[in-house]
CSV table of C-alpha atoms and ligand atoms in Angstrom, one decimal:
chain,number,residue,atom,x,y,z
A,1,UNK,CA,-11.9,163.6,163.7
A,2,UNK,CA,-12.3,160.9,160.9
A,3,UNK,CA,-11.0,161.4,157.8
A,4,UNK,CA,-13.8,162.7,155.9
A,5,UNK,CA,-14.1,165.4,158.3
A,6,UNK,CA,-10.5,165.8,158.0
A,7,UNK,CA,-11.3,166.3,154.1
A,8,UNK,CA,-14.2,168.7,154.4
A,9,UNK,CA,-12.3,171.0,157.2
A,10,UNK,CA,-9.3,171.5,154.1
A,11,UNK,CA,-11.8,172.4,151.3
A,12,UNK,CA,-13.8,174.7,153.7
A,13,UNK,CA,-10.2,176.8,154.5
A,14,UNK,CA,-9.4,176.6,150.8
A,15,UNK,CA,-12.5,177.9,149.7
A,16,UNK,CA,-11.2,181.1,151.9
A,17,UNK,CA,-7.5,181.2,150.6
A,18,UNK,CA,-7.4,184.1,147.9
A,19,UNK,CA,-3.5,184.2,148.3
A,20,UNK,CA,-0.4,181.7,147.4
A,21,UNK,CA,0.8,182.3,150.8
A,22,UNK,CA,-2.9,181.8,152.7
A,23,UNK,CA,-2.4,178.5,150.8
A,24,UNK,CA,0.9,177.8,151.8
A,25,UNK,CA,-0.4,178.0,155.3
A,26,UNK,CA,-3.4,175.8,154.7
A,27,UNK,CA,-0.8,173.0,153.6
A,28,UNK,CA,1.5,173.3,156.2
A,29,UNK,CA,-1.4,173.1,158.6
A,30,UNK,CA,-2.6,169.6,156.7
A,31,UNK,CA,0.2,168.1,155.5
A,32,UNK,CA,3.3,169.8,156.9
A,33,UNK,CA,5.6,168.2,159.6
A,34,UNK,CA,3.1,168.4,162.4
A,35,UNK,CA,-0.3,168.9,160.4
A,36,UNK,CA,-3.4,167.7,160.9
A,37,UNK,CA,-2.9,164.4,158.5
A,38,UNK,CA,0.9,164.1,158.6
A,39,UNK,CA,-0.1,163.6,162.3
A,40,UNK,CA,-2.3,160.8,161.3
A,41,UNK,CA,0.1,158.3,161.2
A,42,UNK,CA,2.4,159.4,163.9
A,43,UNK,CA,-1.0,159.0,166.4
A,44,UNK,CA,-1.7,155.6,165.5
A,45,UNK,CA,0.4,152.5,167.3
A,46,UNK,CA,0.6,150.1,164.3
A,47,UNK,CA,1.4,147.4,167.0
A,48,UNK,CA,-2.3,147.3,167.9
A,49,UNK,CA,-3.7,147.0,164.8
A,50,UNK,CA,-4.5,143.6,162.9
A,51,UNK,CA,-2.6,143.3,159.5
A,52,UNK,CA,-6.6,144.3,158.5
A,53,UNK,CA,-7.2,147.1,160.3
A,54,UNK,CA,-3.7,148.2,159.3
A,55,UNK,CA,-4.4,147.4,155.5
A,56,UNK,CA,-7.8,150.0,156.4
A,57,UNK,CA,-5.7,152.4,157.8
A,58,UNK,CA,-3.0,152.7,155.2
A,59,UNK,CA,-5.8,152.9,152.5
A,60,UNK,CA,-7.7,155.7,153.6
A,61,UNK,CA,-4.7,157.8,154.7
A,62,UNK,CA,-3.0,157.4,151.1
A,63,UNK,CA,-6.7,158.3,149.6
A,64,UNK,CA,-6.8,161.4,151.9
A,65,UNK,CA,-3.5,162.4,151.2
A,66,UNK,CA,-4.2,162.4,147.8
A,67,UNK,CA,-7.7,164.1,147.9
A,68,UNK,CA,-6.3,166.9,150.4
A,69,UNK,CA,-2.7,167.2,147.4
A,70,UNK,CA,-5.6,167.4,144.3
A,71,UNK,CA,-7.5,170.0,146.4
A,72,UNK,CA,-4.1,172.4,147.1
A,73,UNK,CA,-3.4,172.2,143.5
A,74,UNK,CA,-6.7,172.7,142.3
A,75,UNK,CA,-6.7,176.3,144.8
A,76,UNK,CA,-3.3,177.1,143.1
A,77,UNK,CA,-4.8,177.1,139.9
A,78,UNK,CA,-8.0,179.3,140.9
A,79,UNK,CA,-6.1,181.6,142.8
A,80,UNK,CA,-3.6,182.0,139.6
A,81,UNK,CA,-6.3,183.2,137.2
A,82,UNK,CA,-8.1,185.5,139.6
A,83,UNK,CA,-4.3,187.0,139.8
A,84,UNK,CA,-4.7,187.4,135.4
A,85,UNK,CA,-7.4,188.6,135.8
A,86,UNK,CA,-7.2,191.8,138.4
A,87,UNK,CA,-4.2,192.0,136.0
A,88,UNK,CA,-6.3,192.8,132.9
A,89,UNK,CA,-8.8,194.5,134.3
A,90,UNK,CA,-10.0,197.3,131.7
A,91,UNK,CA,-8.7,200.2,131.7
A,92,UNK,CA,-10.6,203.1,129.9
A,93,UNK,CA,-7.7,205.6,130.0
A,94,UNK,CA,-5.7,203.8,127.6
A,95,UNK,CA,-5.9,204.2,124.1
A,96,UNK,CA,-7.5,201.2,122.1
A,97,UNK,CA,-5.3,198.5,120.2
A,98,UNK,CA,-7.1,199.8,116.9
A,99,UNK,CA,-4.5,202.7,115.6
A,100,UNK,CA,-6.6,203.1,112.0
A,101,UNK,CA,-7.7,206.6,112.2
A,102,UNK,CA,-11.3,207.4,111.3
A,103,UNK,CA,-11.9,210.3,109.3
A,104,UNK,CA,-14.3,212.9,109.3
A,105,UNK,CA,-17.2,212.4,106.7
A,106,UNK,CA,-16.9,215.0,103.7
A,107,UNK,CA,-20.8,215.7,104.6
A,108,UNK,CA,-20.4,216.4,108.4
A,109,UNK,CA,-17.3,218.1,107.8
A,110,UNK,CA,-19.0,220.0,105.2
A,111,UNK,CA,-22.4,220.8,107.1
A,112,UNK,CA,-19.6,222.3,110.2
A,113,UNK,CA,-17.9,224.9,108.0
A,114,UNK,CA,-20.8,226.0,106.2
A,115,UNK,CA,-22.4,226.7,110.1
A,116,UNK,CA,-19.2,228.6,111.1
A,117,UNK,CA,-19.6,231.1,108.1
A,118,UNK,CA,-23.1,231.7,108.6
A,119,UNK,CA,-22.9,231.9,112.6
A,120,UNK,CA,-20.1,234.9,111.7
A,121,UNK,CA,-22.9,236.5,109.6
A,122,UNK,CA,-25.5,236.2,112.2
A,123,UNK,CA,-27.3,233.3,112.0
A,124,UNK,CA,-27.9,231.1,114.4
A,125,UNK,CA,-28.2,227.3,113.5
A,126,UNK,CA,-31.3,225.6,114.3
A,127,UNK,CA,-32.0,222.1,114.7
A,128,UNK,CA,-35.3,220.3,114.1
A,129,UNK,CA,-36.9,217.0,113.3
A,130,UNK,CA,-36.2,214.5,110.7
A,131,UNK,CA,-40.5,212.7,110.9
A,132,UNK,CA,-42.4,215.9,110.7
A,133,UNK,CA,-46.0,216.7,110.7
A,134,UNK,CA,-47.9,216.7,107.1
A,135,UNK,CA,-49.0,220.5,107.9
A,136,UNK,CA,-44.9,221.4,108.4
A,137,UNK,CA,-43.6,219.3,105.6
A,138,UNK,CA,-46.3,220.6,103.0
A,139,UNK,CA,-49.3,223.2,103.9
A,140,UNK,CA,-47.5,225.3,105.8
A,141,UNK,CA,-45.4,225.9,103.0
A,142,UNK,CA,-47.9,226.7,100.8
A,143,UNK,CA,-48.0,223.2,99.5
A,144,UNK,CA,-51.7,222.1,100.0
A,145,UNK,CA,-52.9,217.8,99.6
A,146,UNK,CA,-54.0,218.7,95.4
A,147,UNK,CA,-50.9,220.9,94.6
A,148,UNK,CA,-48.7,219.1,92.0
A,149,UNK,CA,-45.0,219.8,93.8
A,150,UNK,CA,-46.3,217.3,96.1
A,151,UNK,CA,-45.5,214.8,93.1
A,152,UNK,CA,-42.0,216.1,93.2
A,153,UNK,CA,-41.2,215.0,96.7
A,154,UNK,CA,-42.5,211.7,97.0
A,155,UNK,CA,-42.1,210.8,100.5
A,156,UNK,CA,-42.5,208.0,103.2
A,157,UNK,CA,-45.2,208.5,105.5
A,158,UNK,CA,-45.4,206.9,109.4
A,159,UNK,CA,-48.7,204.8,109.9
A,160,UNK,CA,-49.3,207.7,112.7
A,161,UNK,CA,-49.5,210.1,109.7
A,162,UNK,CA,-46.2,212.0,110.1
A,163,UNK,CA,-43.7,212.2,107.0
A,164,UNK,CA,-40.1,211.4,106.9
A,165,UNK,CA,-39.1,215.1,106.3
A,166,UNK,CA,-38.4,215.8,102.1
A,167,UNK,CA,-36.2,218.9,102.5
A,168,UNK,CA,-35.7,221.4,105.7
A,169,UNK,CA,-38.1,223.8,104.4
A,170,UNK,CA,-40.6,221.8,106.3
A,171,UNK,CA,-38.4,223.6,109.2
A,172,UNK,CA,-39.5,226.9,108.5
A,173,UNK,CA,-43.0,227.3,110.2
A,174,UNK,CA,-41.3,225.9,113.1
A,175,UNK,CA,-38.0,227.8,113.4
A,176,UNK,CA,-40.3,231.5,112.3
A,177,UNK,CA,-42.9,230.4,115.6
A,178,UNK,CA,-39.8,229.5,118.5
A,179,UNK,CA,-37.7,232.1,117.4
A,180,UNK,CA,-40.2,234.6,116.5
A,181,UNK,CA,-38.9,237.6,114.1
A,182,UNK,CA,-37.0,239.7,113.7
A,183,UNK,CA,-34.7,236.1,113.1
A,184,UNK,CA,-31.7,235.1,110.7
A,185,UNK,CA,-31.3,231.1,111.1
A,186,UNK,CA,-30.1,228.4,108.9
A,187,UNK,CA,-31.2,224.4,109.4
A,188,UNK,CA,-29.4,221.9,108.6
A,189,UNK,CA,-30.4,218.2,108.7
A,190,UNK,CA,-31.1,214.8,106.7
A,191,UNK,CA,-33.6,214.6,104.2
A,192,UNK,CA,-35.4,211.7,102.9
A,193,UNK,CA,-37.6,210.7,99.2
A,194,UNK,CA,-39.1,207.8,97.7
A,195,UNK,CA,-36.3,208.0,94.8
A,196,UNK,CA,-35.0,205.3,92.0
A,197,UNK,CA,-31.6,205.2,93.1
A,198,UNK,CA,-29.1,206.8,90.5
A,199,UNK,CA,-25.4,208.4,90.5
A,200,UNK,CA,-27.3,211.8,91.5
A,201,UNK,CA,-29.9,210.8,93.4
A,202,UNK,CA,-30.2,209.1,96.8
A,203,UNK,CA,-33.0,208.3,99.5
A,204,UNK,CA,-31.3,209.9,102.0
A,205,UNK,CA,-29.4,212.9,101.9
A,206,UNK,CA,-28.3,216.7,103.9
A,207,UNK,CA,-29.7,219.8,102.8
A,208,UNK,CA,-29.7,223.1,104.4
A,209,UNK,CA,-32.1,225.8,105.0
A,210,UNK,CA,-31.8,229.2,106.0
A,211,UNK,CA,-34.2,232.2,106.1
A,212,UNK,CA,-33.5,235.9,107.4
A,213,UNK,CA,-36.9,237.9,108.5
A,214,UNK,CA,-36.7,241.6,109.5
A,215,UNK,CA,-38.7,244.7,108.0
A,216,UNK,CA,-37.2,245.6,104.6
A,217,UNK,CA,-35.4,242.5,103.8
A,218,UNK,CA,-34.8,242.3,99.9
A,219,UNK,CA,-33.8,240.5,97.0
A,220,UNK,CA,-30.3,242.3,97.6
A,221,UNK,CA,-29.8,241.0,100.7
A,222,UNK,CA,-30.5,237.5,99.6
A,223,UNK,CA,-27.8,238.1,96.5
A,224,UNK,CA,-25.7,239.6,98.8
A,225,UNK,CA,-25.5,237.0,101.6
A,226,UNK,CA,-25.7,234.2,98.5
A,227,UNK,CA,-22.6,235.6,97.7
A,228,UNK,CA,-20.1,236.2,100.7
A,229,UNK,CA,-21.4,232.7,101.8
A,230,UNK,CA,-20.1,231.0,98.2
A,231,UNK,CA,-17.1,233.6,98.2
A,232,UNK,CA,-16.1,232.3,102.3
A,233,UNK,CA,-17.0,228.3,101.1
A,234,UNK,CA,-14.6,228.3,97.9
A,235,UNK,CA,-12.3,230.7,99.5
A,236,UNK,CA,-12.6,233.2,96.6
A,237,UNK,CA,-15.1,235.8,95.2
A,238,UNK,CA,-17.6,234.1,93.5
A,239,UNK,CA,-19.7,235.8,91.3
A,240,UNK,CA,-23.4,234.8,91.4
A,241,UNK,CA,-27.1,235.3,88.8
A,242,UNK,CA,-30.6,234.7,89.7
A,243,UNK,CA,-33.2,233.0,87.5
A,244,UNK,CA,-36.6,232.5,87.7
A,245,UNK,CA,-37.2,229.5,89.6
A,246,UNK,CA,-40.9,227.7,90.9
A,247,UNK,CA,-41.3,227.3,94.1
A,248,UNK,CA,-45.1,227.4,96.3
A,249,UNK,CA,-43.1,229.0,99.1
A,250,UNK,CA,-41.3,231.9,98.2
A,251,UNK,CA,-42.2,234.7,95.4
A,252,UNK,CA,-40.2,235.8,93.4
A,253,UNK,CA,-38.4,232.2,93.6
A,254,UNK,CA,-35.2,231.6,91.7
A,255,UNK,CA,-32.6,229.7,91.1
A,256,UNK,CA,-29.1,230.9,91.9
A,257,UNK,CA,-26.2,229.8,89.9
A,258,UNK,CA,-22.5,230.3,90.2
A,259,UNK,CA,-19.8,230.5,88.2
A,260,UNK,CA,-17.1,228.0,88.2
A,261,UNK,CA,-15.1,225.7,86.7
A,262,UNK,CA,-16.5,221.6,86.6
A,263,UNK,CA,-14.7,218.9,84.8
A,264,UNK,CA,-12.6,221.9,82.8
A,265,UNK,CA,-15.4,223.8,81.5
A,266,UNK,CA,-15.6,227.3,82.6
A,267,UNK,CA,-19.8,227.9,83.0
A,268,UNK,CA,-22.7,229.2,85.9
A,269,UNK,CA,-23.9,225.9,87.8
A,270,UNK,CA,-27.4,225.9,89.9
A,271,UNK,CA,-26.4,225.4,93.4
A,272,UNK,CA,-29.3,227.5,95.7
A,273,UNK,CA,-33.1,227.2,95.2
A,274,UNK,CA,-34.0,230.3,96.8
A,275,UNK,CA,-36.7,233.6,97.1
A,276,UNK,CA,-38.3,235.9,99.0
A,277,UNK,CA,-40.8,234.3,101.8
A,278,UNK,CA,-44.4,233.9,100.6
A,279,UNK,CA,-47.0,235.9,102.6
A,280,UNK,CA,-48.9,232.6,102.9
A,281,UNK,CA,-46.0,230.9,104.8
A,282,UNK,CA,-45.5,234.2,106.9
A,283,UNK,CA,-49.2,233.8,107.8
A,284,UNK,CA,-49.2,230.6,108.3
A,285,UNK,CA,-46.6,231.4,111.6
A,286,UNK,CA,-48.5,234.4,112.9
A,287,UNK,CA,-46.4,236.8,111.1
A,288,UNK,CA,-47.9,240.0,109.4
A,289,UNK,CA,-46.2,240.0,105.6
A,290,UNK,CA,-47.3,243.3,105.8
A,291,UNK,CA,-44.9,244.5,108.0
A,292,UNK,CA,-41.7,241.5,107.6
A,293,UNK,CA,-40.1,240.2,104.6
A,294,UNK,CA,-37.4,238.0,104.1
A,295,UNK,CA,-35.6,235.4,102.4
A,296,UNK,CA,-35.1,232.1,102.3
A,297,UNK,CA,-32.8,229.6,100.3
A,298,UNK,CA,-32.3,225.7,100.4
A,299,UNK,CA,-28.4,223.9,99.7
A,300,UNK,CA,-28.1,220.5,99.1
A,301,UNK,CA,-25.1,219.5,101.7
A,302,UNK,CA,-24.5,216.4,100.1
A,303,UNK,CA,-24.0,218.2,96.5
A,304,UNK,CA,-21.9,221.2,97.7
A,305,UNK,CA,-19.9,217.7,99.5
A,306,UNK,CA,-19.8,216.5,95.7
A,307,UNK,CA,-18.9,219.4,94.0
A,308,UNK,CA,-15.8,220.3,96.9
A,309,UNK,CA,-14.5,216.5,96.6
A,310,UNK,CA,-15.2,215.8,93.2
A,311,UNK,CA,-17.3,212.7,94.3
A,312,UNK,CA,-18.9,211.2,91.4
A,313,UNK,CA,-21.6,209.2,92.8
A,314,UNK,CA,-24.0,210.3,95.5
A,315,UNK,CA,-24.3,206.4,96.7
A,316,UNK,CA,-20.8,206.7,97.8
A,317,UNK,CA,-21.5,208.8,100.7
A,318,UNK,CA,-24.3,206.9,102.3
A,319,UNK,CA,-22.1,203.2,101.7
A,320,UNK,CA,-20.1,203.3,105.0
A,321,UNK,CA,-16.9,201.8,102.9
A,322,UNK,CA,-13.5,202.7,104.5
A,323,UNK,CA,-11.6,203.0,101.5
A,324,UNK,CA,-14.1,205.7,100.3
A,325,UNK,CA,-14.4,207.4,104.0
A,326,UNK,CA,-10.8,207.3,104.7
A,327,UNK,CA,-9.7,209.4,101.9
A,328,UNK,CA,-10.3,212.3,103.9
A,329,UNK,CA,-8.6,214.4,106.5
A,330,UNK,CA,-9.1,212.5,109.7
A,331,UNK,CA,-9.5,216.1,111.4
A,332,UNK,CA,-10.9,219.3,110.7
B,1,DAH,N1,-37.1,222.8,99.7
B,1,DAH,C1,-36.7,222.9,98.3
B,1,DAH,C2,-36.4,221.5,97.8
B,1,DAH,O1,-35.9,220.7,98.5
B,1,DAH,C3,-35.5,223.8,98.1
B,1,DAH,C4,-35.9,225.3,98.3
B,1,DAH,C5,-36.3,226.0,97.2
B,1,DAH,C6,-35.7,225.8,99.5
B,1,DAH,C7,-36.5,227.4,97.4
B,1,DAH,C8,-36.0,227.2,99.7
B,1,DAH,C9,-36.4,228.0,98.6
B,1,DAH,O2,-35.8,227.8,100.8
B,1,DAH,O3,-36.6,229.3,98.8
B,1,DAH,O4,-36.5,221.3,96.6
């Protein structure tokens, strides 16, 4: 065997060692009393040699010596950091190295209580889309392409014609065709307009709808669920009044006020948009007003978040800032 062979037969068993001791072995076998080049020297009868070839000799033993001692170290090191890394491999089980606790948003923990109170009355909660068609969003709500409220809810539209939903009323047609009537359901779910940005208004915010069908529904039933909802939410009787309100979807429509106390003053504050269904939007999902009525009523999440909290500005809740998210309960 020359000595390059010698070489190449050491890197080829290296390449196989994965242990320290499989390397141990691979020196002993090269370099060890009676290894492979150790054995070298004690093969060769220096009396024959010229001082030339016995220069040649000692020259490319020391170089192979040296070339087999770089290649064992160079195996150690490998065969350390595959050992750090089995080590470190990752473990899902454990918890992270972040201990900051997140928090639950006011609106999400907002939007779960309000579903718990109304799921104990009945209703089931219903979840739709946030792009809707033109038809869901508007006509179908008695909201045709010339009718002035469209002015009011100034919205983005998709190149494909859908709109970015402007409040989950555009959820009704859907929710009165799937779960057909007699139905009590509320929606809740993000909302989007083209707005100017101020303290009280946003681009993006939560509102929640919810409508109960059956034959003889009235305007009592709509004061009367109004109220043991507000009653369960502040977590005392609330007392409630109806005004005439506008709305293309509901007649009568109203707006319903509560009575409570904000920044000291004792006085009624509009909270629910709300009315009894119009025939139109009945018709419009196969339902005979003739023979069904209901109610339905809209609640802006995010301002029933505000009003709970005390949260001054609406931005806040849409700015993903720690030190405003974190002031809240990190659990239910
Ligand atoms: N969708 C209306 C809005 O966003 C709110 C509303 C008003 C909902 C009256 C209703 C209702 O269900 O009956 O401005």
């Amino acid at each position: 065997m020359n000595l390059d062979d010698i070489r190449l037969a050491l890197v080829a068993e290296l390449a196989s060692a994965s242990t320290d001791a499989a390397l141990a072995q691979v020196r002993a076998r090269y370099l060890g009393k009676d290894g492979v080049i150790t054995n070298l020297r004690k093969n060769v009868d220096f009396s024959k040699l010229s001082p030339e070839e016995r220069k040649a000799f000692g020259t490319g033993f020391n170089t192979l010596k040296d070339q087999a001692e770089a290649e064992l170290e160079a195996a150690k090191v490998r065969i350390a950091a595959s050992g750090v890394r089995d080590a470190v491999e990752f473990d899902y089980t454990l918890p992270g190295n972040d201990r900051r606790m997140g928090a639950i948003h006011p609106i999400v923990a907002t939007t779960l209580e309000v579903e718990d109170i109304f799921r104990s009355m009945g209703f089931s909660v219903y979840h739709g889309d946030e792009a809707v068609s033109e038809f869901e969003n508007f006509d179908a709500l008695n909201i045709p392409g010339d009718h002035p409220a469209r002015d009011m809810q100034d919205t983005f539209w998709m190149e494909n014609g859908m709109v970015l939903r402007t409040h989950t009323s555009s959820m009704q047609n859907r929710a009165l065709r799937q779960l057909g009537v007699p139905m009590r359901a509320i929606f809740p779910g993000r909302c989007f307009r083209n707005e100017a940005l101020d303290i009280t208004h946003e681009n993006t915010f939560y509102q929640l709808e919810g409508m109960m069908v059956d034959k003889d529904v009235s305007v009592a039933n709509l004061i009367a669920v109004m109220r043991d909802f507000l009653s369960a939410v502040f977590r005392r009787d609330i007392e409630v009044r109806l005004r005439p309100g506008f709305f293309p979807f509901v007649e009568p429509g109203f707006e319903l006020d509560f009575k409570t106390t904000l920044n000291g003053v004792r006085r009624w504050v509009e909270l629910m948009p709300c009315g009894m269904i119009h025939p139109v939007v009945l018709r419009n999902a196969g339902i005979d007003p003739e023979v069904y009525s209901g109610f339905a009523f809209g609640l802006g999440l995010t301002r029933l978040a505000m009003l709970r909290h005390g949260i001054p500005d609406i931005r806040l809740l849409n700015k993903a800032d720690l030190r405003f998210n974190q002031q809240f309960p990190a659990a239910l």
